[in-house]
Short mmCIF file of C-alpha atoms (C1' of nucleotides) in Angstrom, two decimals:
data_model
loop_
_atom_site.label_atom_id
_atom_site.label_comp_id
_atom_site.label_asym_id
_atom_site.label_seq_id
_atom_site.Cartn_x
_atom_site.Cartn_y
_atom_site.Cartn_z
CA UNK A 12 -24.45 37.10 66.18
CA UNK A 13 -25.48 37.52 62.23
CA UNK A 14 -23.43 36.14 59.29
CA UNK A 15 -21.78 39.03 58.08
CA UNK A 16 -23.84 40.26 55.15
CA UNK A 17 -23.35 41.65 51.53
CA UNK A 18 -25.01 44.96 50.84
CA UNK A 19 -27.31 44.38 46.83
CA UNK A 20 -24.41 46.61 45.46
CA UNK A 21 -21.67 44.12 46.33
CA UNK A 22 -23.86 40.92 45.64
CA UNK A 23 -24.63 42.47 42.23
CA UNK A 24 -21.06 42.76 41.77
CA UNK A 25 -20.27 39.01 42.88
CA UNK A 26 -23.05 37.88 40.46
CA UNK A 27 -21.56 39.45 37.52
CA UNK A 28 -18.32 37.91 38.18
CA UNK A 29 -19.56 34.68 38.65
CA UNK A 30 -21.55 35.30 35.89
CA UNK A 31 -18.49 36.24 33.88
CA UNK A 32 -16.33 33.20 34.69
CA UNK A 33 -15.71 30.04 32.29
CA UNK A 34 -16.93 27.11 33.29
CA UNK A 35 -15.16 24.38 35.07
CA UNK A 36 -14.24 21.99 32.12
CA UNK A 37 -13.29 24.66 30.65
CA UNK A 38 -11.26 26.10 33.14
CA UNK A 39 -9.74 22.21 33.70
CA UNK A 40 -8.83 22.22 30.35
CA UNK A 41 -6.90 25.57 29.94
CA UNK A 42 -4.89 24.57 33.29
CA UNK A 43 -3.67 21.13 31.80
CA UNK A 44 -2.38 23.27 28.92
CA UNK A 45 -0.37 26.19 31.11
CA UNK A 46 0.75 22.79 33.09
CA UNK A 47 2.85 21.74 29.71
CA UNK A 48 4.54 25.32 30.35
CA UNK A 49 4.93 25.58 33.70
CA UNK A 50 7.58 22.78 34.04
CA UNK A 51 11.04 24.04 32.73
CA UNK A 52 12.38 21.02 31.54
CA UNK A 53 8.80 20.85 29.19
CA UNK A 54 9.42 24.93 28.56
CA UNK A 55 13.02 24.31 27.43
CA UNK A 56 11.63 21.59 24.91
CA UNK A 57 8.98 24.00 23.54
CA UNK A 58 11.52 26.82 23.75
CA UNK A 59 13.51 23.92 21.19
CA UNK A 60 11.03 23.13 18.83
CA UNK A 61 10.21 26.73 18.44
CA UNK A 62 12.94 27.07 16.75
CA UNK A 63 13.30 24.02 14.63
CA UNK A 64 11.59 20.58 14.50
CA UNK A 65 13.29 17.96 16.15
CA UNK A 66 14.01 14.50 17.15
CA UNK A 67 13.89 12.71 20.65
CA UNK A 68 17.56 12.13 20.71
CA UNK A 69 18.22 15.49 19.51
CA UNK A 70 15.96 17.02 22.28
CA UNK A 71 18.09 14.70 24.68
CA UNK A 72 21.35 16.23 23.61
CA UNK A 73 19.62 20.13 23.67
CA UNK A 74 18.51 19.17 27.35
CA UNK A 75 21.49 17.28 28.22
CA UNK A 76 18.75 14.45 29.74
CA UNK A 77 17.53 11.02 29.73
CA UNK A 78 15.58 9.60 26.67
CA UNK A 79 13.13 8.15 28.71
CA UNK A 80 12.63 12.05 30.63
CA UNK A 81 12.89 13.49 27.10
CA UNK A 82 10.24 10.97 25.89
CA UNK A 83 8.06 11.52 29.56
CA UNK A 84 7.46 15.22 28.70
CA UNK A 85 7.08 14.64 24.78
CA UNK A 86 4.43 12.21 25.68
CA UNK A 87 2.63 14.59 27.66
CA UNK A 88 3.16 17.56 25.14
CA UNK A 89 1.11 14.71 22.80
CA UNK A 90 -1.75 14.38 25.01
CA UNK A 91 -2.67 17.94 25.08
CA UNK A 92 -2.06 18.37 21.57
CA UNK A 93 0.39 20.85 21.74
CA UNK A 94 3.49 18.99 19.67
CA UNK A 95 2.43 16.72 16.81
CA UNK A 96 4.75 13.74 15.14
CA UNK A 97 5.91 12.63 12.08
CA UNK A 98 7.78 9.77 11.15
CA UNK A 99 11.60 10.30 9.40
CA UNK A 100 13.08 6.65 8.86
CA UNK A 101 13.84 5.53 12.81
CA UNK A 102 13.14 9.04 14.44
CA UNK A 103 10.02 10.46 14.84
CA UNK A 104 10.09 14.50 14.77
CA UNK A 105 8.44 16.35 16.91
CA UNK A 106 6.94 20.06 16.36
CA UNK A 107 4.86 22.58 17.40
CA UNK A 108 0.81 22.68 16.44
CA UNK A 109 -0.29 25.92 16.10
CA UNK A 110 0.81 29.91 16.67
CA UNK A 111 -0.90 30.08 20.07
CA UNK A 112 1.96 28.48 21.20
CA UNK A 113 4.76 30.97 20.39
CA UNK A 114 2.12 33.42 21.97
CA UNK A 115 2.11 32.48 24.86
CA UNK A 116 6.00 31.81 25.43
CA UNK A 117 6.33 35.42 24.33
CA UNK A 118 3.75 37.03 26.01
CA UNK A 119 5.57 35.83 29.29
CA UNK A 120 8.70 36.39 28.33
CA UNK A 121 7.98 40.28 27.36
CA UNK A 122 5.83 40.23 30.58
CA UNK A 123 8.66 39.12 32.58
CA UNK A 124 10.82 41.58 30.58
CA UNK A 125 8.68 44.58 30.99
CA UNK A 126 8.38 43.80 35.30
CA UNK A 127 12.33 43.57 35.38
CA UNK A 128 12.38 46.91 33.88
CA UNK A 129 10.07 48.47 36.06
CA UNK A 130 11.29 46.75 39.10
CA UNK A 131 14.59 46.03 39.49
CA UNK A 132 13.84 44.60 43.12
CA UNK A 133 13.43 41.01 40.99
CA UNK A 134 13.00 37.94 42.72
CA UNK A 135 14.71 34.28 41.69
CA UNK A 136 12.20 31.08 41.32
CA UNK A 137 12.57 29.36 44.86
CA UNK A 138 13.56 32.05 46.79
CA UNK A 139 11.71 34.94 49.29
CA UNK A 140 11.76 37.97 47.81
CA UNK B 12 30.70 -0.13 17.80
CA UNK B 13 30.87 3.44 17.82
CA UNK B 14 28.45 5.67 18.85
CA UNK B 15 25.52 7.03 16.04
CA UNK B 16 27.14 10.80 14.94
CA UNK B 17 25.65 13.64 13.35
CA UNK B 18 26.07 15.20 10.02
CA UNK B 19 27.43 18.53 10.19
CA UNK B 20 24.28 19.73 9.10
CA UNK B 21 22.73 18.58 11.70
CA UNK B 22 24.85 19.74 14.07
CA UNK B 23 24.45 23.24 12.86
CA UNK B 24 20.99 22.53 13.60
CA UNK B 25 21.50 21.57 17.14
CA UNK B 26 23.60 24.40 17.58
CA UNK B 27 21.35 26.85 16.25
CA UNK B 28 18.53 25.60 18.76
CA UNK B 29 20.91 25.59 21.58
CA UNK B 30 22.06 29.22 20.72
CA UNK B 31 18.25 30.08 20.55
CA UNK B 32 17.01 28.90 23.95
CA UNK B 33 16.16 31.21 26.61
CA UNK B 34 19.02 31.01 29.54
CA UNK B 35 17.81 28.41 32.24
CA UNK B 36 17.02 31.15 34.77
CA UNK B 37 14.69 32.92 32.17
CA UNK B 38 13.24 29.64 31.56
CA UNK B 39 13.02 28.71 35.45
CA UNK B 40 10.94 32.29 35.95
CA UNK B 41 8.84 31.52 33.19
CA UNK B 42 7.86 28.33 34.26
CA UNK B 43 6.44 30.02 37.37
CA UNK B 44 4.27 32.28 36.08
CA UNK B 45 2.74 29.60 33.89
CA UNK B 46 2.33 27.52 37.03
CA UNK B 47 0.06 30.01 38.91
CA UNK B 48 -2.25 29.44 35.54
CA UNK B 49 -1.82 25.39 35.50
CA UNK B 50 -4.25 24.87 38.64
CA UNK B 51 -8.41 25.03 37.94
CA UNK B 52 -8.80 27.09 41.70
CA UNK B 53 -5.97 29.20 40.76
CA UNK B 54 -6.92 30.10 37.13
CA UNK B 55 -10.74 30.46 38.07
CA UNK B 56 -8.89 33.38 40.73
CA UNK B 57 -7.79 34.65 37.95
CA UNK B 58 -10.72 34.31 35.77
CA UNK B 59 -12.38 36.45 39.16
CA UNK B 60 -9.90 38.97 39.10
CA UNK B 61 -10.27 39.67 35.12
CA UNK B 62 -13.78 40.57 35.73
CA UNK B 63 -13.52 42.67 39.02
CA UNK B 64 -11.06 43.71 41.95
CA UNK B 65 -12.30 41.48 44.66
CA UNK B 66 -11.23 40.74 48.40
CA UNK B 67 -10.68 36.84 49.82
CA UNK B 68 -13.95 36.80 51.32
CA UNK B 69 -15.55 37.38 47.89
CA UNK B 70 -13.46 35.00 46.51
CA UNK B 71 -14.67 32.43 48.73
CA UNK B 72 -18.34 32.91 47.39
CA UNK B 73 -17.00 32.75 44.34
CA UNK B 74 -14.87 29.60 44.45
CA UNK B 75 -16.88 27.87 46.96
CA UNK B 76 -13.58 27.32 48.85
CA UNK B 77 -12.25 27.27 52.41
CA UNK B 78 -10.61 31.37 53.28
CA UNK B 79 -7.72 29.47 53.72
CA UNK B 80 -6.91 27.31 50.64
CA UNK B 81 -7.75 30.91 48.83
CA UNK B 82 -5.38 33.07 50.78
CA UNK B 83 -2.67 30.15 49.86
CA UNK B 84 -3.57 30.36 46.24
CA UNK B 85 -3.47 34.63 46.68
CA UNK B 86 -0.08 34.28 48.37
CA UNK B 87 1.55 32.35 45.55
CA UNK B 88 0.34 34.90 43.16
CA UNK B 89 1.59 37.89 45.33
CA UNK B 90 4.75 36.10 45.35
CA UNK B 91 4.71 35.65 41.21
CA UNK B 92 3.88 39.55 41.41
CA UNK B 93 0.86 38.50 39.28
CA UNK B 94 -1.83 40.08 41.61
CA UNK B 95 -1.35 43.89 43.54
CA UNK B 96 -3.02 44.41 46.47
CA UNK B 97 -5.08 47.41 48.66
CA UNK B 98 -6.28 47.73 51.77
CA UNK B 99 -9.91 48.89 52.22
CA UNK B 100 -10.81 49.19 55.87
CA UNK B 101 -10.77 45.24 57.14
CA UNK B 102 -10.84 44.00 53.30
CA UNK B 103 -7.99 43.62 51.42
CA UNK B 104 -8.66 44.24 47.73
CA UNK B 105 -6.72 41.57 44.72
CA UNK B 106 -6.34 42.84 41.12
CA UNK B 107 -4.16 41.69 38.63
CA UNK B 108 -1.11 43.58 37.44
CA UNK B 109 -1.19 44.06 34.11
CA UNK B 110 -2.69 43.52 31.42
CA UNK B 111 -0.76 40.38 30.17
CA UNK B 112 -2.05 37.78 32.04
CA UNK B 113 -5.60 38.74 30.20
CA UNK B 114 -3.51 38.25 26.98
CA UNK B 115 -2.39 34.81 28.66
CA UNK B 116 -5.98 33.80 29.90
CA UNK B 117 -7.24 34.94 26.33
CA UNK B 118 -5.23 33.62 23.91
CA UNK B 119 -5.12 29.83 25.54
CA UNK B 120 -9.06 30.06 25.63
CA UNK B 121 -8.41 31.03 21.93
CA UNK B 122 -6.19 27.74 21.64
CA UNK B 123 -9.01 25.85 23.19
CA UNK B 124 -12.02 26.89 20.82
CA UNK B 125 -10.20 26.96 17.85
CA UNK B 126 -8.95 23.44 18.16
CA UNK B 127 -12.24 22.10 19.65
CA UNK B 128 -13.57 23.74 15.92
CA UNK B 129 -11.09 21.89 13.73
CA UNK B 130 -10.84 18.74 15.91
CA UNK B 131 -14.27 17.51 17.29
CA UNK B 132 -12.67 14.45 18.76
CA UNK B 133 -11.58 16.33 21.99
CA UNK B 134 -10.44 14.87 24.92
CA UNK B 135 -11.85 15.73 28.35
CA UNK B 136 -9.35 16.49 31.27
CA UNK B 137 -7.81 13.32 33.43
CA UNK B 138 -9.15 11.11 30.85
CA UNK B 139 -7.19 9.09 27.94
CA UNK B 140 -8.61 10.57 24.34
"C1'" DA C 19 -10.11 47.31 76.69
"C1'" DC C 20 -12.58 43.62 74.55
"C1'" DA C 21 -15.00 41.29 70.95
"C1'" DT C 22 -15.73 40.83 65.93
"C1'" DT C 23 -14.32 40.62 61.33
"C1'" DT C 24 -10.97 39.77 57.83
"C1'" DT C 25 -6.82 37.98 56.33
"C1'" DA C 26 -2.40 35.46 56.90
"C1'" DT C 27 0.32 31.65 58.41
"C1'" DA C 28 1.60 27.00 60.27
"C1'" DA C 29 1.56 22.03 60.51
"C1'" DG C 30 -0.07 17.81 58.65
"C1'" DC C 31 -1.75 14.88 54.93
"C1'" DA C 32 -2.91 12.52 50.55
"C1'" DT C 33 -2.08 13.16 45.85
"C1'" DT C 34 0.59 14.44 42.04
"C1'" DT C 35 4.85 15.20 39.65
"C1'" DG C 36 9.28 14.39 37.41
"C1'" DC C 37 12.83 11.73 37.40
"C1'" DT C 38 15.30 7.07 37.53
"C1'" DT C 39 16.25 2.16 35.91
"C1'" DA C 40 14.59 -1.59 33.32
"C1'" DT C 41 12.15 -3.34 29.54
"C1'" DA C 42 9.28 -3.38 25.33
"C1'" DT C 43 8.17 -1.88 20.68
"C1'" DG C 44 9.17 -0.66 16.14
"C1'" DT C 45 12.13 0.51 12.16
"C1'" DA C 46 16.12 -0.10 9.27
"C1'" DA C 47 20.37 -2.26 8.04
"C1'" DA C 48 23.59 -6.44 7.69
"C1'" DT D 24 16.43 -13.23 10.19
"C1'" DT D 25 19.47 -11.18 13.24
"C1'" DT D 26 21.44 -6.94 14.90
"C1'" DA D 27 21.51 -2.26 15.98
"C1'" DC D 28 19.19 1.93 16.63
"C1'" DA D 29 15.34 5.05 18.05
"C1'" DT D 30 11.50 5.63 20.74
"C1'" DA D 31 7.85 4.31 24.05
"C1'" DT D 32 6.30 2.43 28.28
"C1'" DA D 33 6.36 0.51 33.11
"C1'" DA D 34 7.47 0.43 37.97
"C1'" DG D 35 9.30 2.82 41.74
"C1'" DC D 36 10.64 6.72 44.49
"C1'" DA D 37 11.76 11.43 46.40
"C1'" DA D 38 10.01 15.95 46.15
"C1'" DA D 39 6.44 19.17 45.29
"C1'" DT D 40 1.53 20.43 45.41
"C1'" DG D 41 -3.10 21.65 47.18
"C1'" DC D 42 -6.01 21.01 50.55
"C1'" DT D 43 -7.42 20.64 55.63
"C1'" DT D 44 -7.66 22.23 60.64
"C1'" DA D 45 -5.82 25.24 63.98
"C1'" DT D 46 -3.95 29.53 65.20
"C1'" DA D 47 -2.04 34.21 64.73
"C1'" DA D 48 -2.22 38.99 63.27
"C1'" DA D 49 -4.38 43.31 61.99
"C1'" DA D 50 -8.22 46.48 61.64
"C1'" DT D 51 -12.87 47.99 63.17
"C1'" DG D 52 -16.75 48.45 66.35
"C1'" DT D 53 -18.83 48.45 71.13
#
DNA sequence: ACATTTTATAAGCATTTGCTTATATGTAAA
DNA sequence: TTTACATATAAGCAAATGCTTATAAAATGT
């Protein structure tokens, strides 16, 4: 008939954890920025300007896409601050803001590098394992 | 009339990038690991999980969320390999894999504060800066 | 065996996302 | 100024996403 109920031990536990956690702007905020990588068409472009700084149209012909898709995902790179701009005569180049950046791309990349070793059961995006 | 060409500079340039990137499958697998970070409810999982093992009724305390939307959220990370899982009695009990994803978590919270230091006009999630 | 607890899954839905086509803005050259 | 080029933005749409309610499955207790 009772609500199922946490012995002190446990509850201590769950307060420490929710003790432990950011807060929810926070939190918000750190999503919006793995949202910029977790698109491939916006990974490819940061893959790009890893290696060099480039232009929209040069970024279309990398991607083999639209301008206005190109421009899309370049625009939203700009609102979270992770590319900034600078003029060149009619192009605008686009590059990368800070380290944190190539970080992160290789942190996953050696992550999913390391797993593959480890497990060669792999799995393919969009498919059951 | 004819279309703008490149230098052969530049296209050295574009080459060099395109020689650079990641293959598209990579790229595809890496964009799904960043997704199960780009969602508040999902990263604040994985906020849980940093801090202590924990099984989906503790995560609903912790979330405040319905058992279902969290087992959803635990599936797609069982499915990205990013969480393991063991059975204890009814319970079963989520940790993360490795010790990458902390490096993830960490170094975009890193990101975060050091640009909120530099930059004090920062922008707030869902809003235009 | 039956009821309880815990977790997983299914179906449905509103919202978001990523692209398309069309158009506007801005810069440089003729 | 007029033209061409480079980029940005807007409107629209199909697909994906994240939640809900309802139900199933698996383990434990009576």
């Amino acid at each position: 008939m009772n609500a199922p109920e946490y012995t002190s031990l446990q509850k201590k536990k769950l307060r420490e954890v929710i003790f432990g956690l950011e807060d929810d702007l926070q939190l918000a905020r750190m999503a919006e920025i793995f949202q910029c990588f977790a698109d491939p068409t916006r990974l490819k472009i940061i893959n790009s300007l890893l290696i060099s700084e480039l232009c929209v149209y040069d970024l279309t012909v990398v991607l083999q896409m639209s301008q206005p898709a190109v421009s899309h995902h370049l625009k939203h790179l700009r609102q979270i601050r992770l590319v900034k701009t600078r003029r060149k005569g009619q192009s605008i180049l686009y590059s990368l803001d800070d380290d944190h950046i190539r970080q992160l791309f290789d942190i996953c990349r050696t992550h999913l590098d390391e797993t593959d070793e480890s497990d060669h059961s792999q799995y393919f995006p969009g498919r059951q394992p």
